Coordinates of C-alpha atoms and ligand atoms in Angstrom, one line a residue:
M1 CA -18.0 1.4 0.0
C2 CA -16.9 -1.3 -2.7
G3 CA -13.5 -2.0 -3.5
I4 CA -11.2 -1.6 -6.6
V5 CA -7.9 -3.3 -7.4
A6 CA -6.1 -2.9 -10.6
Y7 CA -2.7 -4.0 -11.9
S8 CA -0.3 -3.3 -14.8
G9 CA 3.2 -4.7 -14.8
S10 CA 5.2 -7.7 -15.7
R11 CA 3.7 -10.3 -13.3
P12 CA 0.5 -12.3 -13.9
A13 CA -2.2 -9.9 -12.9
L14 CA -4.8 -12.3 -11.4
P15 CA -3.2 -13.2 -8.3
V16 CA -2.5 -9.7 -7.3
L17 CA -6.1 -8.7 -8.3
L18 CA -7.6 -11.5 -6.2
S19 CA -5.6 -11.1 -3.3
G20 CA -6.3 -7.4 -3.3
L21 CA -9.9 -8.1 -3.4
K22 CA -9.8 -10.5 -0.5
R23 CA -8.3 -7.6 1.4
L24 CA -10.8 -5.1 0.4
E25 CA -13.7 -7.6 0.8
Y26 CA -14.9 -5.8 4.0
R27 CA -15.8 -2.8 1.9
G28 CA -18.4 -4.6 0.1
Y29 CA -19.1 -8.3 -0.4
D30 CA -22.2 -9.0 -2.4
S31 CA -20.5 -9.6 -5.8
A32 CA -17.1 -9.5 -7.3
G33 CA -15.5 -9.5 -10.7
V34 CA -12.3 -9.1 -12.7
A35 CA -11.3 -8.0 -16.2
V36 CA -8.0 -8.9 -17.7
A37 CA -6.5 -8.4 -21.0
T38 CA -5.8 -11.2 -23.3
P39 CA -4.2 -11.2 -26.6
T40 CA -7.5 -11.1 -28.5
D41 CA -9.9 -9.1 -26.3
I42 CA -10.8 -8.3 -22.6
T43 CA -12.2 -11.1 -20.5
I44 CA -14.6 -10.3 -17.8
R45 CA -15.6 -12.8 -15.1
K46 CA -18.0 -12.0 -12.4
A47 CA -19.7 -13.9 -9.5
K48 CA -22.4 -13.1 -7.1
G49 CA -21.5 -13.5 -3.5
K50 CA -18.0 -13.4 -1.7
V51 CA -14.7 -13.2 -3.4
S52 CA -14.2 -17.0 -2.9
E53 CA -16.9 -17.5 -5.4
L54 CA -15.0 -15.5 -8.0
V55 CA -11.9 -17.5 -7.0
N56 CA -13.7 -20.7 -7.7
L57 CA -15.0 -19.4 -11.0
L58 CA -11.5 -18.5 -12.2
S59 CA -9.9 -21.8 -11.1
E60 CA -10.9 -23.5 -14.3
E61 CA -9.5 -20.7 -16.6
S62 CA -6.1 -21.3 -17.0
S63 CA -5.9 -19.1 -20.2
L64 CA -6.2 -16.2 -18.1
E65 CA -3.3 -16.9 -15.9
S66 CA -0.7 -15.1 -18.2
S67 CA -2.3 -11.8 -18.4
T68 CA -0.4 -8.9 -16.9
T69 CA -3.1 -6.2 -16.9
G70 CA -6.4 -6.2 -15.2
I71 CA -8.9 -4.5 -13.2
A72 CA -11.2 -5.9 -10.3
H73 CA -14.0 -5.0 -7.9
T74 CA -16.0 -6.1 -4.9
R75 CA -19.4 -4.7 -4.7
W76 CA -21.8 -3.3 -2.1
A77 CA -24.9 -2.7 -4.1
T78 CA -26.2 0.8 -4.6
H79 CA -28.1 0.6 -8.1
G80 CA -29.7 -2.7 -8.7
P81 CA -29.6 -5.7 -6.4
P82 CA -26.5 -7.9 -5.9
T83 CA -26.5 -10.1 -9.0
Q84 CA -24.0 -11.4 -11.4
E85 CA -25.2 -8.8 -13.9
N86 CA -24.9 -5.9 -11.8
A87 CA -21.4 -6.9 -10.6
H88 CA -18.5 -5.0 -12.0
P89 CA -16.5 -4.7 -14.2
H90 CA -18.8 -3.6 -16.8
A91 CA -18.1 -3.5 -20.6
G92 CA -18.4 -0.6 -22.8
G93 CA -20.3 -1.5 -26.0
K94 CA -18.2 -1.4 -29.1
N95 CA -14.6 -0.7 -28.5
G96 CA -13.6 -3.3 -25.9
I97 CA -13.7 -1.0 -22.8
A98 CA -13.9 -2.5 -19.2
L99 CA -14.6 -0.3 -16.2
V100 CA -14.9 -0.6 -12.4
H101 CA -16.3 2.1 -10.2
N102 CA -17.0 3.1 -6.7
G103 CA -19.3 6.0 -6.0
I104 CA -22.6 7.1 -7.6
I105 CA -23.2 8.8 -10.9
E106 CA -26.1 11.0 -10.2
N107 CA -27.2 11.8 -13.6
H108 CA -27.0 8.2 -14.8
R109 CA -30.7 8.2 -16.0
A110 CA -30.3 11.0 -18.4
L111 CA -27.0 9.5 -19.8
R112 CA -28.6 6.0 -20.0
D113 CA -31.5 7.5 -22.1
K114 CA -29.0 9.2 -24.3
L115 CA -26.9 6.2 -24.9
K116 CA -29.8 4.1 -25.5
A117 CA -30.9 6.4 -28.3
D118 CA -27.4 6.1 -29.7
G119 CA -27.9 2.3 -29.9
Y120 CA -26.2 1.0 -26.7
T121 CA -27.9 -1.9 -24.9
F122 CA -27.7 -2.3 -21.1
L123 CA -27.2 -5.6 -19.5
S124 CA -27.4 -4.3 -15.8
E125 CA -29.1 -1.8 -13.8
T126 CA -26.0 -0.1 -12.6
D127 CA -24.8 3.6 -13.0
T128 CA -21.3 2.0 -13.9
E129 CA -22.5 0.4 -17.0
V130 CA -23.6 3.9 -18.1
L131 CA -20.2 5.2 -17.4
A132 CA -18.7 2.2 -19.4
H133 CA -20.8 2.9 -22.4
L134 CA -20.2 6.6 -22.1
V135 CA -16.5 6.1 -22.2
D136 CA -17.0 3.8 -25.1
S137 CA -18.9 6.3 -27.0
L138 CA -16.3 8.8 -26.8
Y139 CA -13.5 6.5 -27.4
Q140 CA -11.3 7.4 -30.5
G141 CA -8.2 5.5 -29.9
N142 CA -7.2 7.1 -26.7
L143 CA -8.5 5.8 -23.4
T144 CA -7.3 8.8 -21.3
E145 CA -8.9 11.2 -23.6
A146 CA -12.2 9.3 -23.6
V147 CA -12.3 8.9 -19.7
I148 CA -11.8 12.6 -19.5
A149 CA -14.5 13.5 -21.9
A150 CA -16.8 11.1 -20.2
L151 CA -16.1 12.3 -16.7
K152 CA -16.8 15.9 -17.8
E153 CA -20.3 14.8 -18.4
V154 CA -21.0 12.9 -15.2
E155 CA -22.3 14.5 -12.0
G156 CA -21.6 12.5 -8.8
T157 CA -18.8 10.7 -7.3
F158 CA -16.3 8.1 -8.6
G159 CA -13.2 6.3 -8.1
I160 CA -12.7 4.3 -11.4
A161 CA -10.3 2.1 -13.1
A162 CA -10.6 1.4 -17.0
M163 CA -8.9 -0.5 -19.7
A164 CA -9.3 -0.6 -23.4
H165 CA -8.6 -3.6 -25.5
A166 CA -6.8 -1.6 -28.1
E167 CA -4.3 -0.2 -25.5
P168 CA -2.7 -3.5 -23.9
G169 CA -1.0 -2.8 -20.7
T170 CA -2.6 0.5 -20.0
L171 CA -4.9 1.5 -17.0
V172 CA -6.6 4.6 -16.6
V173 CA -7.9 5.6 -13.2
A174 CA -9.5 8.6 -11.7
R175 CA -11.3 10.0 -8.6
R176 CA -13.6 12.5 -7.4
G177 CA -15.0 11.9 -3.8
S178 CA -14.0 8.2 -3.8
P179 CA -10.3 7.3 -2.9
I180 CA -7.8 5.9 -5.4
V181 CA -4.2 5.0 -4.3
L182 CA -1.5 4.0 -6.7
G183 CA 1.1 1.5 -5.3
L184 CA 4.6 2.0 -6.9
G185 CA 6.3 -1.2 -7.4
E186 CA 9.3 -2.3 -9.6
K187 CA 8.3 -2.3 -13.2
E188 CA 4.5 -2.4 -12.0
T189 CA 1.7 -0.3 -10.4
I190 CA -0.9 -1.7 -8.3
V191 CA -3.9 0.6 -8.0
A192 CA -6.6 0.2 -5.2
S193 CA -9.3 2.1 -3.4
D194 CA -7.5 1.4 -0.1
A195 CA -3.9 1.0 0.5
S196 CA -4.5 -2.2 2.7
A197 CA -4.7 -3.9 -0.8
I198 CA -1.2 -2.8 -1.9
I199 CA 0.9 -3.1 1.1
K200 CA 1.7 -6.6 0.5
H201 CA 3.5 -5.5 -2.8
T202 CA 4.8 -1.9 -2.0
R203 CA 4.9 0.8 0.8
Q204 CA 5.4 3.7 -1.8
A205 CA 2.0 5.2 -2.6
I206 CA 0.5 8.1 -4.4
Y207 CA -3.0 9.2 -3.1
L208 CA -4.9 10.7 -6.1
D209 CA -6.7 14.0 -5.4
D210 CA -10.2 14.7 -6.4
N211 CA -10.3 15.2 -10.3
D212 CA -7.0 13.7 -10.8
I213 CA -6.7 11.2 -13.7
A214 CA -3.9 8.8 -14.0
T215 CA -2.6 6.9 -17.1
I216 CA -0.5 3.9 -16.1
N217 CA 1.6 1.3 -18.0
G218 CA 3.7 -0.8 -15.7
S219 CA 5.6 1.7 -13.7
D220 CA 5.0 4.5 -16.1
L221 CA 2.7 7.1 -14.8
D222 CA 1.2 10.3 -16.1
I223 CA -1.0 12.0 -13.8
R224 CA -3.3 15.1 -14.7
T225 CA -6.3 16.8 -13.7
L226 CA -9.6 16.6 -15.6
D227 CA -9.2 20.3 -16.5
S228 CA -5.3 20.7 -17.0
G229 CA -2.2 19.1 -18.2
T230 CA 0.3 16.8 -16.2
V231 CA 0.6 17.4 -12.4
T232 CA 3.2 16.1 -9.9
R233 CA 1.8 14.1 -6.9
E234 CA 4.5 13.1 -4.3
A235 CA 4.7 9.5 -3.2
S236 CA 4.4 8.9 0.5
E237 CA 5.3 5.9 2.7
I238 CA 2.6 3.6 4.0
D239 CA 3.6 3.2 7.6
W240 CA 1.5 0.2 8.8
S241 CA 2.6 -3.3 8.3
S242 CA 0.9 -5.9 6.4
D243 CA 0.9 -8.1 9.4
A244 CA -1.3 -5.4 11.1
A245 CA -4.0 -6.0 8.5
E246 CA -4.0 -9.8 9.1
K247 CA -6.2 -11.6 11.7
G248 CA -3.1 -12.5 13.6
G249 CA -4.5 -15.8 14.9
Y250 CA -7.8 -14.5 16.1
E251 CA -11.1 -16.1 15.1
H252 CA -12.4 -12.8 13.6
Y253 CA -10.8 -9.3 12.9
M254 CA -13.2 -7.8 15.2
L255 CA -11.8 -9.8 18.2
K256 CA -8.3 -9.0 17.0
E257 CA -9.1 -5.3 17.0
I258 CA -10.8 -5.5 20.3
F259 CA -7.6 -7.0 21.8
E260 CA -5.4 -4.5 20.0
Q261 CA -7.0 -1.6 21.7
P262 CA -4.3 -1.1 24.6
E263 CA -1.8 -0.7 21.8
A264 CA -4.0 1.2 19.4
I265 CA -4.9 3.7 22.3
S266 CA -1.2 3.9 23.2
N267 CA -0.5 5.0 19.6
S268 CA -3.1 7.5 19.6
I269 CA -1.7 9.0 22.7
R270 CA 1.9 8.7 22.1
G271 CA 4.0 11.9 22.1
R272 CA 0.9 14.1 22.5
L273 CA 0.7 14.6 26.3
D274 CA 2.8 17.3 27.6
H275 CA 4.1 16.3 31.1
E276 CA 5.6 19.7 31.6
R277 CA 2.6 21.9 31.0
G278 CA 0.0 19.3 32.0
S279 CA -1.6 19.6 28.6
A280 CA -1.9 18.0 25.3
L281 CA 0.1 18.7 22.1
L282 CA -2.1 18.1 19.2
S283 CA -0.1 20.1 16.8
G284 CA -2.2 18.9 13.9
L285 CA -5.0 21.1 15.0
N286 CA -2.8 24.1 14.0
L287 CA -4.6 26.5 16.2
T288 CA -2.8 29.6 17.5
P289 CA -3.0 30.4 21.2
R290 CA -5.2 33.3 20.3
E291 CA -7.5 31.1 18.2
L292 CA -7.7 28.7 21.0
A293 CA -8.6 31.4 23.5
E294 CA -11.2 33.0 21.3
L295 CA -12.8 29.5 20.6
H296 CA -16.6 30.3 20.8
R297 CA -17.9 26.7 20.2
V298 CA -16.9 23.2 19.3
L299 CA -19.1 21.5 16.8
I300 CA -18.5 17.9 16.5
V301 CA -20.0 16.0 13.6
G302 CA -19.9 12.2 12.6
C303 CA -22.0 9.2 12.0
G304 CA -22.8 5.9 13.8
T305 CA -19.9 5.0 16.2
S306 CA -18.0 8.2 15.4
M307 CA -20.9 10.3 16.5
N308 CA -21.1 8.3 19.6
A309 CA -17.5 9.1 20.4
G310 CA -18.3 12.7 19.6
L311 CA -20.9 12.8 22.4
V312 CA -18.1 11.9 24.9
G313 CA -16.2 14.8 23.2
E314 CA -19.1 17.1 23.7
Y315 CA -19.4 16.3 27.4
A316 CA -15.6 16.5 28.1
V317 CA -15.0 19.8 26.2
E318 CA -17.9 21.4 28.2
D319 CA -16.9 19.7 31.4
F320 CA -13.1 20.6 31.5
A321 CA -12.8 23.4 29.2
G322 CA -16.1 25.4 29.7
V323 CA -16.3 25.8 25.9
L324 CA -19.7 25.3 24.4
A325 CA -19.9 22.1 22.6
E326 CA -22.4 20.3 20.5
V327 CA -22.5 16.9 18.6
E328 CA -24.5 16.5 15.5
Q329 CA -25.4 13.8 13.1
A330 CA -23.3 14.7 10.1
A331 CA -26.1 14.4 7.5
E332 CA -28.4 16.6 9.5
F333 CA -25.6 19.2 9.9
R334 CA -25.2 19.4 6.1
Y335 CA -28.9 19.8 5.1
R336 CA -30.5 21.9 8.0
N337 CA -28.2 25.0 7.3
P338 CA -26.6 25.3 10.9
I339 CA -25.3 28.4 12.3
V340 CA -21.6 28.4 12.1
N341 CA -19.3 31.2 13.2
P342 CA -15.6 31.9 12.2
S343 CA -14.6 31.3 15.8
D344 CA -16.4 27.8 15.9
L345 CA -14.2 24.8 15.4
V346 CA -16.0 22.1 13.6
V347 CA -14.4 18.5 14.5
A348 CA -15.4 15.9 12.0
I349 CA -14.7 12.4 13.3
S350 CA -14.4 9.5 11.0
Q351 CA -12.5 6.2 11.1
S352 CA -12.4 5.8 7.4
G353 CA -12.1 9.4 6.6
E354 CA -14.4 8.7 3.5
T355 CA -18.0 8.7 4.9
A356 CA -20.0 10.8 2.5
D357 CA -22.2 12.5 5.1
T358 CA -19.3 13.6 7.2
L359 CA -17.3 14.9 4.3
A360 CA -20.3 16.8 3.1
A361 CA -20.6 18.2 6.7
V362 CA -16.8 19.2 6.4
R363 CA -17.2 21.0 3.1
E364 CA -20.5 22.8 4.6
A365 CA -18.4 23.9 7.6
I366 CA -15.6 25.2 5.4
D367 CA -17.9 27.0 3.2
K368 CA -19.3 28.7 6.2
G369 CA -15.9 29.9 7.2
A370 CA -15.6 27.7 10.4
L371 CA -12.2 26.4 11.6
V372 CA -12.4 22.7 10.6
S373 CA -10.5 19.8 12.0
G374 CA -10.6 16.1 11.2
L375 CA -10.1 13.4 13.7
V376 CA -9.4 10.5 11.2
N377 CA -7.8 7.0 11.3
T378 CA -7.2 6.4 7.7
V379 CA -4.1 8.4 6.6
G380 CA -4.5 10.1 3.2
S381 CA -8.1 9.8 3.3
T382 CA -10.5 12.6 1.8
I383 CA -11.5 14.1 5.2
A384 CA -8.0 14.1 6.6
R385 CA -6.8 15.8 3.5
E386 CA -9.7 18.4 3.0
T387 CA -9.8 19.5 6.8
G388 CA -6.0 20.5 6.9
R389 CA -6.1 20.5 10.6
G390 CA -6.1 16.7 11.0
V391 CA -5.4 14.8 14.0
Y392 CA -4.7 11.3 13.0
L393 CA -5.8 8.4 15.5
H394 CA -3.0 6.1 14.5
A395 CA -5.2 3.2 15.6
G396 CA -4.0 1.2 12.8
P397 CA -6.1 -0.4 10.0
E398 CA -9.7 -1.4 11.1
I399 CA -10.9 -4.2 9.0
S400 CA -13.9 -5.5 10.7
V401 CA -17.0 -3.8 9.8
A402 CA -18.1 -3.0 13.4
S403 CA -15.9 -0.2 14.7
T404 CA -14.1 -0.9 18.0
K405 CA -10.5 0.4 18.4
A406 CA -11.4 3.5 16.3
F407 CA -14.1 4.4 18.8
T408 CA -11.8 3.9 22.0
S409 CA -8.9 5.9 20.1
Q410 CA -11.4 8.7 19.2
V411 CA -12.5 9.0 22.7
S412 CA -8.9 9.2 23.9
V413 CA -7.9 11.8 21.5
L414 CA -11.1 13.8 22.2
L415 CA -10.2 13.7 26.0
M416 CA -6.8 15.1 25.0
M417 CA -8.5 17.8 23.0
A418 CA -10.7 18.8 25.9
L419 CA -7.5 18.9 28.1
K420 CA -5.8 21.2 25.6
F421 CA -8.9 23.5 25.3
A422 CA -9.2 23.4 29.2
R423 CA -5.5 24.3 29.7
S424 CA -5.8 27.2 27.3
R425 CA -8.6 28.5 29.6
R426 CA -9.5 27.8 33.2
M427 CA -7.8 24.6 34.1
S428 CA -4.7 24.7 36.3
R429 CA -1.5 22.9 35.7
E430 CA -2.0 20.7 38.5
A431 CA -5.4 19.6 37.4
G432 CA -4.1 19.2 33.8
L433 CA -1.2 16.9 35.1
Q434 CA -3.9 14.9 36.8
M435 CA -5.8 14.5 33.7
V436 CA -2.6 13.6 31.6
R437 CA -2.2 10.8 34.2
E438 CA -5.8 9.7 33.8
I439 CA -5.4 9.6 29.9
E440 CA -2.3 7.6 30.3
A441 CA -3.9 5.1 32.4
I442 CA -6.5 4.2 29.7
P443 CA -4.5 1.3 27.9
A444 CA -3.9 -0.4 31.3
L445 CA -7.6 -0.1 32.2
V446 CA -8.7 -1.6 28.8
Q447 CA -6.2 -4.5 29.4
Q448 CA -7.9 -5.3 32.7
V449 CA -11.1 -5.7 31.0
L450 CA -9.6 -7.9 28.1
D451 CA -8.2 -10.2 31.0
Q452 CA -11.8 -11.0 31.7
N453 CA -12.6 -12.2 28.2
D454 CA -13.5 -15.7 29.3
A455 CA -15.7 -14.5 32.0
I456 CA -17.5 -12.1 29.7
A457 CA -18.1 -14.9 27.2
K458 CA -19.8 -16.9 30.0
V459 CA -22.1 -14.0 30.8
A460 CA -23.0 -13.8 27.1
E461 CA -24.3 -17.3 27.1
R462 CA -27.1 -15.9 29.3
Y463 CA -28.1 -13.4 26.8
L464 CA -28.3 -15.3 23.5
D465 CA -32.1 -16.1 23.2
Q466 CA -33.4 -12.6 23.4
T467 CA -34.8 -10.7 20.5
S468 CA -34.5 -7.3 22.1
A469 CA -32.4 -5.4 24.8
F470 CA -32.0 -2.0 26.2
F471 CA -28.9 -0.3 27.1
I472 CA -29.1 2.6 29.7
G473 CA -26.6 4.9 31.2
R474 CA -26.4 8.7 32.3
G475 CA -23.6 11.4 32.0
Y476 CA -20.5 10.0 30.4
M477 CA -22.0 6.5 30.4
Y478 CA -25.0 7.6 28.2
P479 CA -22.8 7.7 25.0
V480 CA -21.6 4.1 26.1
A481 CA -25.0 2.8 26.1
L482 CA -25.6 4.1 22.7
E483 CA -22.4 2.6 21.5
G484 CA -23.2 -0.8 23.3
A485 CA -26.7 -0.9 21.7
L486 CA -25.2 -0.2 18.2
K487 CA -22.7 -2.9 18.6
L488 CA -25.0 -5.5 19.6
K489 CA -27.5 -4.8 17.0
E490 CA -25.2 -4.6 14.1
I491 CA -23.3 -7.9 14.7
S492 CA -25.8 -10.2 16.5
Y493 CA -28.9 -8.9 14.9
I494 CA -30.7 -8.6 18.1
H495 CA -32.7 -5.5 18.3
A496 CA -31.1 -3.2 20.8
E497 CA -31.6 0.6 21.6
G498 CA -29.6 2.8 24.0
Y499 CA -31.1 5.3 26.1
H500 CA -30.5 7.7 28.9
A501 CA -31.4 5.9 32.1
A502 CA -33.8 8.5 32.9
E503 CA -35.6 8.5 29.5
L504 CA -36.5 4.8 29.8
K505 CA -39.7 5.6 31.8
H506 CA -40.9 8.1 29.3
G507 CA -42.0 5.5 26.9
P508 CA -39.6 2.5 26.3
I509 CA -40.3 1.0 29.6
A510 CA -43.7 -0.2 28.2
L511 CA -41.6 -2.8 26.2
L512 CA -39.9 -4.3 29.4
E513 CA -40.8 -7.9 30.3
A514 CA -38.9 -11.0 31.2
S515 CA -37.6 -11.7 27.7
V516 CA -36.2 -8.0 27.5
P517 CA -33.0 -7.7 29.3
V518 CA -31.4 -4.2 30.3
I519 CA -27.7 -3.7 30.2
A520 CA -27.1 -0.9 32.7
L521 CA -23.9 1.2 33.0
C522 CA -23.7 1.4 36.8
N523 CA -20.2 2.7 37.2
D524 CA -19.5 4.4 40.6
G525 CA -19.6 8.2 40.4
P526 CA -22.0 10.9 40.0
G527 CA -25.3 9.5 38.8
K528 CA -24.8 5.8 40.0
D529 CA -27.5 5.9 42.6
K530 CA -30.0 7.1 40.2
T531 CA -29.1 4.4 37.7
L532 CA -29.4 1.9 40.3
G533 CA -33.0 3.3 41.0
N534 CA -33.7 2.8 37.3
V535 CA -32.2 -0.7 37.5
A536 CA -34.9 -1.5 40.2
E537 CA -37.6 -0.1 38.0
C538 CA -36.6 -2.4 35.2
Q539 CA -36.4 -5.5 37.5
A540 CA -40.0 -4.7 38.9
R541 CA -41.0 -5.3 35.1
D542 CA -39.3 -8.8 35.1
S543 CA -36.2 -7.6 33.0
R544 CA -33.0 -9.3 33.7
V545 CA -30.4 -6.7 34.3
L546 CA -26.7 -7.0 33.4
G547 CA -24.8 -4.3 35.2
I548 CA -21.3 -2.9 34.1
V549 CA -20.0 -2.1 37.6
T550 CA -17.0 -0.7 39.1
K551 CA -14.6 -3.4 40.5
G552 CA -15.6 -4.3 44.1
D553 CA -18.7 -2.2 44.2
R554 CA -20.7 -4.3 46.5
E555 CA -23.9 -2.1 46.3
A556 CA -24.2 -2.3 42.5
I557 CA -23.2 -5.9 42.4
A558 CA -26.0 -6.8 44.9
T559 CA -28.5 -4.8 42.8
V560 CA -28.1 -6.3 39.4
D561 CA -28.6 -9.8 38.1
D562 CA -25.3 -10.3 36.3
F563 CA -22.4 -8.1 36.2
I564 CA -19.2 -7.4 34.4
E565 CA -16.5 -5.5 36.4
V566 CA -14.5 -2.7 35.0
P567 CA -11.7 -1.0 36.9
A568 CA -12.2 2.1 39.1
C569 CA -11.4 5.3 37.4
P570 CA -13.0 8.7 36.8
L571 CA -16.1 8.5 34.6
H572 CA -14.7 10.3 31.6
T573 CA -12.1 7.6 31.3
A574 CA -14.3 4.8 32.4
V575 CA -16.1 5.4 29.0
V576 CA -13.2 3.4 27.3
P577 CA -13.0 0.1 29.6
S578 CA -16.8 0.1 29.9
T579 CA -17.2 0.2 26.1
V580 CA -14.7 -2.5 25.7
A581 CA -16.6 -4.7 28.1
L582 CA -19.7 -4.2 25.9
Q583 CA -17.7 -4.8 22.7
L584 CA -16.7 -8.2 24.0
L585 CA -20.3 -8.9 25.2
S586 CA -21.6 -8.2 21.7
Y587 CA -18.9 -10.2 20.1
H588 CA -19.5 -13.3 22.2
I589 CA -23.3 -13.2 21.7
A590 CA -22.7 -12.8 17.9
R591 CA -20.2 -15.6 18.0
L592 CA -22.5 -18.0 20.0
K593 CA -25.2 -17.2 17.6
G594 CA -23.1 -18.0 14.6
C595 CA -23.3 -14.6 13.0
P596 CA -20.8 -13.3 10.2
I597 CA -19.1 -11.0 12.7
D598 CA -16.6 -9.2 10.4
Q599 CA -19.2 -8.8 7.6
P600 CA -22.7 -8.4 8.9
R601 CA -25.5 -8.3 6.6
N602 CA -26.4 -5.1 4.8
L603 CA -23.4 -3.2 6.1
A604 CA -20.2 -2.0 4.7
K605 CA -17.1 -0.5 6.2
S606 CA -16.9 2.7 4.6
V607 CA -20.3 4.4 3.7
T608 CA -19.5 6.7 0.8
V609 CA -23.1 7.2 -0.3
E610 CA -25.6 9.5 1.3
Ligands
F6R701 C1 -20.5 0.9 13.5 C2 -19.8 1.6 12.5 C3 -20.5 2.7 11.9 C4 -19.3 3.8 11.5 C5 -20.1 4.9 10.7 C6 -19.1 6.0 10.4 O1 -19.7 -0.1 14.2 O2 -18.6 1.2 12.1 O3 -21.5 3.2 12.6 O4 -18.9 4.2 12.8 O5 -20.4 4.4 9.5 O6 -17.8 5.6 9.8 P1 -16.6 6.5 9.8 O7 -16.2 6.5 11.3 O8 -15.7 5.7 8.9 O9 -17.0 7.8 9.3

């Protein structure tokens, strides 16, 4: 949530800061601001709305162009509404301090009262301004020491970047629970909360650990922890191209990411299928054959789309491996004191690797002694690092707020996980080889759906005017119904709910009428006949039914009112092309309605608050 960029070097800072903010805008986009060092002070400029508003504001300020040090922020409101006053950077009262912050200072009220008593006046409602004043109140000529002293007083999470007028060229950055990455350039350092803001400048990066604090001046770096002296953090190479983070000619990032799925899934699968043994490799899981054999239960935690993918994992692990599996909403897992055994494997699924609830669930599982693994897309993210048994998705950067290629890569990796567990138990080599072939076929199945993009856009035209919709499915298609409904509501603002097809008549059917369409997953396989029966029940209540049907399935096509065909394949892999069909449907409905697809209202890409 929110984005930070900071620069210290020999080039003008503003262009680096603003292009970085643009890149991070998907993390929060209700206001933005910069602070740059000038010979006489630190100048702060902020604007409500998108980064382009800030760019307009700065276009008339030529005096700031020569500054070579600065910090910048794009905000997703937590404390106080999105206003210019609440936008970052915030200034610390007396000593010319400026600070940007991601995360939440939980004891901000007590600190605010104390600082007010000491004579500080507050211009905003934010917890960040409290931190800026706190640093200021502890400043005695050394910004690093003041930041360390201040951070020792705060409870909560932070990724921060700060500068002081009296120390030109110096940035102090720190993290606890909110990522900070240092991009190492020639005579310069570019700091960001996400590597996508620095890849334009450098691929050499250092990811700070929790409680690290770095003092930066050009390319000079000193990293220490809040409690000890200097520490060494190795640089690593960012392995995705800056092209991968551009729209590449598509109208929206979401469409680009939908179309990237054959490649993204291939990258997730590559090198992980064992054609000799009919199994999956997934060495990142780091489980010994004995641990695999003794696995009692697989607990899958995640939020939103990642949790929906987890549900497919639950079905597949039980189906193929015969191992108990459960999926749970990560926030619930954390607070309901779940029973976790040392022979349980907790799999945390997260695209960003920074989702606060999922991270908290990971920590809870580690404390309870479980084996904990992360299924994460963002390399170097907190969940990836804390779980230690990470399986990266390798789906590439996902910029659009609505998750697409992360979901299909998650499902592909979960199927490989189920295969691996199954082969360590009751599945034969032949059956394993069959499943290897099925997983390998997924990218081509997805391509067949993408090839129908124009036809799907036409179908979307018939579902524009509704204000409410239901998605139904059963078995492996139940999570697809949940994910389809989530996608439609978040980007088109049409109220949509996903239900098990059998559940509709236990209540929701009361809402069906001509203006409420039903999108039914009618893929050929076990349960199809029953779903077609549910379709008839919906039609009897005047609902128009759009069926996702297996290519050439005349019975299903004859039953539904409209249809989108997906290629014939087993249901556990049909999850992927069927979801892609629903992604395109939602995309086209939102596009035709003129919605801001990549940045829907009220949402942010990475939810780092509870
Ligand atoms: C929906 C969406 C969210 C995320 C959820 C978890 O399109 O993107 O529901 O899936 O916020 O995010 P990650 O996977 O980053 O933990």
